[in-house]
Amino acid sequence: MSTMPCAILAVDEVESGRCGQIYIVHANDAYKNVMGKDRYYDSMVYSELVPANQNFEDFCYRCAFLKKKIHTYVETPLLKCWTDLTFIPLQDTESEGRRKYCAFFFEFTKTADPELMAEVSIDTAATVIKSCIMLRGSDDFQSSIDAVIADIQKQTDSFSSCIFLLDKKNRSYSVLCEKFRNDEARVADYADQLTYEIVASWERTTWNSDGVIVKNEDDMRFLEQKNPAWVATLRKAEVKSLILFPLMQGKEPIGFLFITNFNTEQVVQIKELIELMSFFLASEIANNQMMVQLERLSNTDLLTGVKSRNAMNHRVDLFVSGECGVPAPFGVLFADLNGLKAMNDNNGHSAGDTLLKNCAMLLCDVFKDDEVYRAGGDEFVIIAPSCKETEFNRKVEELRKRSGYDCPVCLAVGSCWCGNGEDLRLAMHLADEAMYKDKFAFYQAHGGREACNARRCAAACQGIAAAD
């Protein structure tokens, strides 16, 4: 078994409760080899070897002065690994005064080691397991994550505990969940201070550490050197202590766990809890985002942006099963785009795609608050729930006027209104039949299918060119 890197650290106290400088008094060969023999010398300041880290300094102080043995296992983004850290207090001598000593051991692992992650206190393990069960065992992710953040707020005795999601592509952020000690408070109350630029700056602030923990004014001043704009907003919001841990998906943060004004007397236990909780929360949130994205792709027509045939079939299934009806009275409309095949044949599929997009835009404009589906090819279906007959008929007539023969988008339309919530499938069948009658009449009035398609293609091309 190889020897673990180990160093004896001297920790100075500049005043009661405040950590001063930390020196590496002596180290074994394994430590020197890892850190670089050419850089190491006895009694050097630790920050000459690695960037200064407030969490590390806090552990050293608590171990050396409060005589607490500390073990933690954390992700180390700067080194792209996980680090198993152990701090052991050393016996005092009468002459030490404001300098005390501890031994420091560490070991790197390439990826998260489940056994090391499991070496936590019973209370921490119970809280994390409870949260995992809530998230995995529920069909309602939002209610589960709300319960988890409420539990974190309780365990940390904080003023607020929140999870922020970061969207760098759209330069925005959202609040996934929040819990305040005062239930009347909300993140929205601080919207003028929590700009996108501030939230995005958290990635840079936590870049070379597993997270940020501010326990007192000294820590706040240290943070102020790294991110003065953020600290200015914290002071304005009367934040005295905080915890900020990134929620990582691979090498990118998908969000942050943010806690303010927590119980600093329990900082070691809370740090252990938040480190482990952040790891599992990141995994669960990433998984939920993927499922939401897959569901969106499954239920959205990617060309037009309206609901897909799969979404329409699911809607009908919910109606048939009685799980989710369509609020009565409701209307159903079938619309078939005239001239799409001719457009594709004569001008290419790109022009045909543009025609389909324009058709979807028209339908969404007329039926603004209703359900618009692309049933496939050139056919669209609309379900208008809670719609009075006069209002439904008004929309149908507006659509007919805007999609006639001389319009850039020409549609065959059929509709059915149900006053008492009749069978949705029957209403769709009747609307479909009415649409085909309308299409047949349209072709008869305009010289047959082929001739009409050719003229419609030319008219649609003119409309598309005008729109471009």
Coordinates of C-alpha atoms in Angstrom, one line a residue:
M1 CA 0.0 0.0 0.0
S2 CA 1.4 3.4 -1.0
T3 CA 2.0 6.1 1.6
M4 CA -0.6 8.9 1.7
P5 CA 0.7 12.4 1.2
C6 CA 0.9 14.0 4.7
A7 CA 2.0 17.4 6.0
I8 CA 2.2 19.0 9.4
L9 CA 0.5 22.4 9.4
A10 CA 1.0 25.4 11.7
V11 CA -2.1 27.5 12.0
D12 CA -1.9 31.0 13.4
E13 CA -4.8 32.8 15.1
V14 CA -4.7 36.6 14.6
E15 CA -7.6 37.1 17.1
S16 CA -10.1 34.9 18.8
G17 CA -12.0 32.8 16.3
R18 CA -10.1 34.2 13.3
C19 CA -7.6 32.2 11.3
G20 CA -4.4 33.8 10.3
Q21 CA -1.6 32.4 8.2
I22 CA -1.1 28.6 7.6
Y23 CA 2.4 27.2 7.2
I24 CA 3.5 23.8 6.0
V25 CA 6.0 23.0 8.7
H26 CA 7.1 19.6 7.3
A27 CA 5.8 17.1 4.8
N28 CA 6.6 13.5 3.8
D29 CA 8.0 12.5 0.4
A30 CA 4.6 11.5 -1.0
Y31 CA 3.3 15.0 -0.3
K32 CA 6.4 16.6 -1.9
N33 CA 6.1 14.4 -5.0
V34 CA 2.5 15.3 -5.5
M35 CA 2.9 19.0 -4.9
G36 CA 6.3 19.3 -6.7
K37 CA 9.6 18.9 -5.0
D38 CA 11.1 21.8 -6.8
R39 CA 8.5 24.1 -5.3
Y40 CA 8.3 22.8 -1.8
Y41 CA 10.4 23.9 1.2
D42 CA 9.7 23.5 5.0
S43 CA 7.8 26.3 6.8
M44 CA 6.4 27.7 3.5
V45 CA 3.0 29.4 3.4
Y46 CA 0.5 26.9 2.1
S47 CA -0.9 29.3 -0.5
E48 CA 2.5 29.3 -2.3
L49 CA 1.7 25.8 -3.4
V50 CA -2.0 26.0 -4.0
P51 CA -4.6 28.8 -4.3
A52 CA -5.9 30.1 -1.0
N53 CA -9.1 28.4 -0.1
Q54 CA -11.4 29.6 2.7
N55 CA -12.9 26.2 3.3
F56 CA -9.5 24.6 3.7
E57 CA -8.4 27.3 6.1
D58 CA -11.6 26.9 8.1
F59 CA -11.0 23.2 8.5
C60 CA -7.4 23.8 9.5
Y61 CA -8.5 26.3 12.2
R62 CA -11.2 24.1 13.6
C63 CA -8.9 21.1 13.7
A64 CA -5.9 22.9 15.3
F65 CA -7.7 25.2 17.7
L66 CA -11.0 23.5 18.4
K67 CA -9.4 20.0 18.4
K68 CA -11.9 18.4 16.0
K69 CA -10.9 15.6 13.8
I70 CA -12.3 16.4 10.3
H71 CA -12.8 14.2 7.3
T72 CA -14.3 15.3 4.1
Y73 CA -14.5 14.1 0.5
V74 CA -14.9 16.8 -2.1
E75 CA -14.8 17.4 -5.8
T76 CA -11.8 19.5 -6.8
P77 CA -12.6 21.1 -10.2
L78 CA -9.2 22.8 -10.5
L79 CA -7.5 19.4 -10.5
K80 CA -10.3 17.6 -12.3
C81 CA -10.6 15.0 -9.6
W82 CA -12.1 14.2 -6.1
T83 CA -10.1 14.6 -2.9
D84 CA -10.3 12.7 0.3
L85 CA -9.2 15.0 3.1
T86 CA -8.4 14.2 6.7
F87 CA -7.4 16.7 9.4
I88 CA -6.1 15.5 12.8
P89 CA -5.4 17.8 15.7
L90 CA -1.9 17.6 17.4
Q91 CA -1.1 18.0 21.1
D92 CA -0.5 21.5 22.3
T93 CA 2.5 22.8 24.2
E94 CA 2.4 25.7 26.7
S95 CA 4.6 27.9 24.5
E96 CA 2.4 27.7 21.4
G97 CA 0.1 30.6 22.2
R98 CA -1.8 31.6 19.1
R99 CA -0.1 29.0 16.9
K100 CA -1.4 25.4 17.0
Y101 CA -0.8 22.4 14.8
C102 CA -2.6 19.7 12.9
A103 CA -1.7 16.9 10.5
F104 CA -3.2 16.9 7.1
F105 CA -3.6 13.8 4.8
F106 CA -5.1 13.6 1.4
E107 CA -5.7 11.3 -1.5
F108 CA -7.0 11.9 -5.0
T109 CA -9.5 9.8 -7.0
K110 CA -10.2 10.3 -10.7
T111 CA -14.0 9.9 -10.2
A112 CA -16.4 10.0 -7.2
D113 CA -15.8 6.9 -5.0
P114 CA -19.2 5.7 -3.6
E115 CA -17.5 4.2 -0.5
L116 CA -15.8 7.4 0.4
M117 CA -18.9 9.4 -0.3
A118 CA -20.8 7.1 2.1
E119 CA -18.4 7.9 5.0
V120 CA -20.6 10.6 6.4
S121 CA -22.4 11.1 9.7
I122 CA -25.7 9.3 10.3
D123 CA -27.7 12.6 10.3
T124 CA -26.2 13.6 6.9
A125 CA -26.8 10.2 5.4
A126 CA -30.4 10.1 6.6
T127 CA -31.1 13.6 5.2
V128 CA -29.6 12.8 1.8
I129 CA -31.3 9.3 1.5
K130 CA -34.6 10.9 2.4
S131 CA -34.1 13.5 -0.3
C132 CA -33.2 10.9 -2.9
I133 CA -36.3 8.8 -2.1
M134 CA -38.5 11.9 -2.4
L135 CA -37.0 12.8 -5.8
R136 CA -36.9 9.2 -7.2
G137 CA -40.3 8.1 -5.8
S138 CA -42.5 10.9 -7.0
D139 CA -44.2 11.5 -10.4
D140 CA -44.2 15.3 -9.5
F141 CA -40.7 16.5 -9.7
Q142 CA -41.5 20.1 -8.8
S143 CA -43.3 19.2 -5.5
S144 CA -40.5 16.8 -4.6
I145 CA -37.7 19.4 -5.2
D146 CA -39.8 21.9 -3.2
A147 CA -39.9 19.5 -0.3
V148 CA -36.1 18.9 -0.6
I149 CA -35.2 22.6 -0.5
A150 CA -37.5 23.1 2.5
D151 CA -35.7 20.3 4.3
I152 CA -32.3 21.9 3.5
Q153 CA -33.6 25.2 4.8
K154 CA -34.6 23.5 8.0
Q155 CA -31.4 21.5 8.4
T156 CA -29.2 24.6 7.9
D157 CA -31.5 26.9 9.9
S158 CA -31.0 29.4 7.1
F159 CA -33.0 32.5 6.1
S160 CA -33.3 31.2 2.6
S161 CA -32.3 28.1 0.6
C162 CA -32.7 28.2 -3.2
I163 CA -31.7 26.4 -6.3
F164 CA -30.9 28.6 -9.3
L165 CA -30.8 27.1 -12.9
L166 CA -28.4 28.8 -15.3
D167 CA -29.1 29.2 -19.0
K168 CA -26.0 30.6 -20.6
K169 CA -27.3 30.2 -24.2
N170 CA -30.2 32.6 -23.5
R171 CA -28.3 34.6 -20.9
S172 CA -30.9 34.0 -18.3
Y173 CA -31.5 32.1 -15.0
S174 CA -34.6 30.7 -13.3
V175 CA -35.4 29.7 -9.7
L176 CA -36.2 26.0 -9.6
C177 CA -37.2 26.1 -5.9
E178 CA -37.0 28.3 -2.9
K179 CA -37.7 28.2 0.8
F180 CA -37.5 31.2 3.2
R181 CA -37.7 31.3 6.9
N182 CA -40.3 34.0 6.4
D183 CA -42.8 32.4 4.0
E184 CA -43.9 35.7 2.7
A185 CA -40.4 36.4 1.3
R186 CA -39.4 35.4 -2.3
V187 CA -36.4 35.5 -4.5
A188 CA -38.4 37.8 -6.7
D189 CA -38.1 40.4 -3.9
Y190 CA -34.4 40.6 -4.8
A191 CA -34.7 40.6 -8.6
D192 CA -33.1 44.0 -9.0
Q193 CA -30.0 42.7 -7.3
L194 CA -29.9 39.2 -8.7
T195 CA -29.2 40.0 -12.4
Y196 CA -28.1 37.4 -14.9
E197 CA -24.6 38.9 -14.7
I198 CA -24.4 38.3 -11.0
V199 CA -25.7 34.7 -11.2
A200 CA -23.3 34.0 -14.1
S201 CA -20.4 35.3 -12.1
W202 CA -20.9 32.5 -9.5
E203 CA -19.3 30.0 -11.9
R204 CA -16.1 32.1 -12.0
T205 CA -16.2 32.6 -8.2
T206 CA -16.5 28.8 -7.5
W207 CA -14.2 27.7 -10.3
N208 CA -11.2 26.5 -8.3
S209 CA -13.1 25.2 -5.3
D210 CA -15.9 22.8 -4.4
G211 CA -18.0 25.8 -3.2
V212 CA -18.1 29.0 -1.3
I213 CA -18.8 29.3 2.4
V214 CA -18.9 32.6 4.2
K215 CA -19.3 32.4 7.9
N216 CA -18.4 36.0 9.0
E217 CA -17.2 39.4 7.9
D218 CA -13.6 38.2 7.4
D219 CA -14.9 35.6 4.9
M220 CA -17.1 38.2 3.3
R221 CA -14.1 40.6 2.8
F222 CA -12.2 37.7 1.2
L223 CA -15.1 37.0 -1.1
E224 CA -15.3 40.7 -1.9
Q225 CA -11.8 40.6 -3.4
K226 CA -12.9 37.9 -5.8
N227 CA -16.4 39.2 -6.7
P228 CA -17.0 42.8 -5.5
A229 CA -20.2 43.3 -7.5
W230 CA -21.8 40.3 -6.0
V231 CA -20.8 41.2 -2.4
A232 CA -22.2 44.7 -2.9
T233 CA -25.7 43.1 -3.5
L234 CA -25.2 40.7 -0.6
R235 CA -24.5 43.6 1.8
K236 CA -27.6 45.5 0.4
A237 CA -29.7 42.4 1.2
E238 CA -28.2 42.1 4.7
V239 CA -26.6 38.7 4.0
K240 CA -24.1 37.9 6.8
S241 CA -23.3 34.3 5.9
L242 CA -23.9 32.2 2.9
I243 CA -23.2 28.9 1.1
L244 CA -22.9 28.6 -2.7
F245 CA -22.3 25.2 -4.3
P246 CA -22.3 24.6 -8.1
L247 CA -24.5 21.8 -9.4
M248 CA -22.3 20.2 -12.1
Q249 CA -23.2 18.3 -15.2
G250 CA -19.9 17.1 -16.5
K251 CA -17.6 20.2 -16.5
E252 CA -20.5 22.7 -16.8
P253 CA -22.6 24.1 -14.0
I254 CA -26.4 23.7 -14.7
G255 CA -27.2 25.7 -11.6
F256 CA -26.3 26.6 -8.0
L257 CA -27.5 25.7 -4.5
F258 CA -27.6 29.0 -2.6
I259 CA -28.1 29.4 1.1
T260 CA -28.1 32.6 3.1
N261 CA -27.7 33.5 6.8
F262 CA -27.3 29.9 8.0
N263 CA -26.4 28.5 11.4
T264 CA -22.6 29.1 11.4
E265 CA -22.1 27.2 14.6
Q266 CA -22.8 24.0 12.7
V267 CA -20.7 24.8 9.7
V268 CA -18.7 21.5 9.6
Q269 CA -21.9 19.4 9.6
I270 CA -23.7 21.7 7.2
K271 CA -20.7 21.6 4.8
E272 CA -20.7 17.8 4.8
L273 CA -24.5 17.8 4.1
I274 CA -24.3 20.4 1.3
E275 CA -21.3 18.7 -0.4
L276 CA -23.1 15.4 -0.7
M277 CA -26.5 16.9 -1.4
S278 CA -25.2 19.0 -4.2
F279 CA -23.8 15.9 -5.9
F280 CA -27.1 14.1 -5.9
L281 CA -29.2 17.2 -6.7
A282 CA -27.1 17.9 -9.8
S283 CA -27.7 14.3 -11.0
E284 CA -31.5 14.4 -10.3
I285 CA -31.9 17.9 -11.9
A286 CA -29.9 16.9 -15.0
N287 CA -32.0 13.8 -15.3
N288 CA -35.3 15.7 -15.0
Q289 CA -34.1 18.3 -17.6
M290 CA -33.3 15.5 -20.0
M291 CA -36.8 13.9 -19.5
V292 CA -38.5 17.2 -20.0
Q293 CA -36.5 17.8 -23.1
L294 CA -37.4 14.4 -24.5
E295 CA -41.0 14.9 -23.7
R296 CA -41.0 18.3 -25.4
L297 CA -39.4 16.8 -28.5
S298 CA -41.9 14.0 -28.5
N299 CA -44.9 16.3 -28.2
T300 CA -43.7 19.2 -30.5
D301 CA -43.6 19.3 -34.2
L302 CA -40.0 20.4 -34.8
L303 CA -40.7 22.1 -38.1
T304 CA -43.7 24.3 -37.2
G305 CA -43.4 24.5 -33.4
V306 CA -47.0 23.4 -32.8
K307 CA -48.0 20.2 -30.9
S308 CA -47.2 16.9 -32.7
R309 CA -49.4 14.0 -33.8
N310 CA -48.0 12.1 -30.8
A311 CA -49.3 14.8 -28.5
M312 CA -52.7 14.8 -30.2
N313 CA -53.0 11.0 -29.8
H314 CA -52.1 11.3 -26.1
R315 CA -54.7 14.0 -25.7
V316 CA -57.4 11.7 -27.2
D317 CA -56.2 8.8 -25.0
L318 CA -56.6 10.9 -21.9
F319 CA -60.1 11.9 -23.0
V320 CA -61.1 8.3 -23.7
S321 CA -59.7 7.0 -20.4
G322 CA -61.5 9.8 -18.5
E323 CA -58.2 10.9 -17.0
C324 CA -58.5 14.4 -18.6
G325 CA -61.5 15.6 -20.5
V326 CA -61.9 18.6 -22.7
P327 CA -63.8 21.3 -20.8
A328 CA -67.2 21.8 -22.5
P329 CA -68.4 23.4 -24.6
F330 CA -65.6 22.8 -27.1
G331 CA -64.9 23.0 -30.8
V332 CA -62.8 20.9 -33.1
L333 CA -61.4 22.0 -36.4
F334 CA -59.5 20.2 -39.2
A335 CA -57.5 22.2 -41.7
D336 CA -55.7 20.8 -44.7
L337 CA -53.2 22.9 -46.6
N338 CA -53.9 23.2 -50.3
G339 CA -51.0 23.1 -52.8
L340 CA -48.3 21.6 -50.6
K341 CA -47.4 18.8 -53.0
A342 CA -47.2 21.1 -55.9
M343 CA -45.1 23.5 -53.9
N344 CA -42.6 20.7 -53.0
D345 CA -42.5 19.3 -56.6
N346 CA -42.1 22.7 -58.3
N347 CA -40.0 24.7 -55.9
G348 CA -38.4 22.2 -53.5
H349 CA -39.0 21.1 -50.0
S350 CA -37.6 24.2 -48.5
A351 CA -40.4 26.3 -50.0
G352 CA -42.9 23.6 -48.8
D353 CA -41.5 23.8 -45.3
T354 CA -41.9 27.6 -45.4
L355 CA -45.5 27.2 -46.5
L356 CA -46.2 24.8 -43.6
K357 CA -44.6 27.2 -41.1
N358 CA -46.7 30.1 -42.4
C359 CA -49.8 27.8 -42.1
A360 CA -49.0 27.0 -38.4
M361 CA -48.4 30.7 -37.7
L362 CA -51.8 31.6 -39.1
L363 CA -53.6 28.9 -37.1
C364 CA -51.9 30.0 -33.9
D365 CA -52.8 33.6 -34.6
V366 CA -56.5 32.9 -35.1
F367 CA -56.7 30.2 -32.3
K368 CA -54.4 32.0 -29.9
D369 CA -55.4 30.2 -26.6
D370 CA -56.4 26.8 -28.1
E371 CA -54.5 23.6 -28.8
V372 CA -53.0 23.5 -32.3
Y373 CA -51.6 20.1 -33.6
R374 CA -49.9 19.1 -36.8
A375 CA -51.5 15.7 -37.4
G376 CA -49.1 14.9 -40.2
G377 CA -48.1 16.1 -43.7
D378 CA -50.3 19.0 -44.6
E379 CA -53.1 18.4 -42.0
F380 CA -53.6 20.3 -38.8
V381 CA -56.1 19.8 -36.0
I382 CA -57.3 22.4 -33.4
I383 CA -59.1 21.7 -30.2
A384 CA -60.7 24.7 -28.6
P385 CA -61.7 24.0 -25.0
S386 CA -64.2 26.1 -23.0
C387 CA -65.3 27.9 -26.2
K388 CA -68.8 29.2 -26.7
E389 CA -70.4 28.5 -30.1
T390 CA -70.5 32.1 -31.2
E391 CA -66.8 32.6 -30.4
F392 CA -65.8 29.3 -32.0
N393 CA -67.7 30.1 -35.2
R394 CA -66.2 33.6 -35.3
K395 CA -62.7 32.0 -35.2
V396 CA -63.6 29.5 -37.9
E397 CA -65.0 32.3 -40.2
E398 CA -61.9 34.4 -39.6
L399 CA -59.7 31.5 -40.6
R400 CA -61.7 31.0 -43.8
K401 CA -61.4 34.6 -44.7
R402 CA -57.6 34.6 -44.2
S403 CA -57.0 31.2 -46.0
G404 CA -59.1 31.5 -49.1
Y405 CA -58.1 30.9 -52.7
D406 CA -56.2 34.2 -53.2
C407 CA -54.4 34.1 -49.8
P408 CA -50.7 33.0 -49.4
V409 CA -51.9 30.2 -47.2
C410 CA -54.9 28.3 -48.6
L411 CA -56.8 25.8 -46.4
A412 CA -59.7 23.4 -46.6
V413 CA -61.5 23.7 -43.3
G414 CA -64.0 21.5 -41.4
S415 CA -65.3 22.1 -37.9
C416 CA -67.6 20.6 -35.3
W417 CA -68.8 22.3 -32.1
C418 CA -69.9 20.2 -29.0
G419 CA -72.2 22.0 -26.6
N420 CA -72.3 19.2 -23.9
G421 CA -68.8 17.7 -24.1
E422 CA -69.7 14.9 -26.5
D423 CA -67.2 12.3 -27.6
L424 CA -64.0 14.0 -28.7
R425 CA -63.3 11.2 -31.2
L426 CA -66.7 11.6 -32.8
A427 CA -66.2 15.4 -33.0
M428 CA -62.9 14.9 -34.7
H429 CA -64.4 12.5 -37.2
L430 CA -67.2 14.9 -38.1
A431 CA -64.8 17.8 -38.5
D432 CA -62.6 15.6 -40.7
E433 CA -65.5 14.7 -42.9
A434 CA -66.5 18.4 -43.2
M435 CA -62.9 19.3 -44.1
Y436 CA -62.9 16.8 -47.0
K437 CA -66.2 18.1 -48.3
D438 CA -64.8 21.6 -48.2
K439 CA -61.7 20.5 -50.1
F440 CA -63.8 18.7 -52.8
A441 CA -65.9 21.8 -53.2
F442 CA -62.8 23.9 -53.5
Y443 CA -61.3 21.8 -56.3
Q444 CA -64.6 21.7 -58.2
A445 CA -64.8 25.5 -58.0
H446 CA -61.2 26.1 -59.2
G447 CA -60.8 23.7 -62.1
G448 CA -59.9 20.3 -60.5
R449 CA -57.1 19.2 -58.2
E450 CA -54.0 19.4 -60.5
A451 CA -54.9 22.7 -62.1
C452 CA -55.8 24.2 -58.7
N453 CA -52.6 22.9 -57.1
A454 CA -50.5 24.5 -59.9
R455 CA -52.3 27.9 -59.4
R456 CA -52.1 27.6 -55.6
C457 CA -48.4 26.8 -55.8
A458 CA -47.8 30.0 -57.8
A459 CA -49.9 32.1 -55.4
A460 CA -48.2 30.6 -52.4
C461 CA -44.7 31.3 -53.9
Q462 CA -45.7 35.0 -54.4
G463 CA -46.9 35.1 -50.8
I464 CA -43.7 33.6 -49.5
A465 CA -41.5 35.9 -51.6
A466 CA -43.5 38.9 -50.3
A467 CA -43.0 37.7 -46.7
D468 CA -39.2 37.3 -47.2

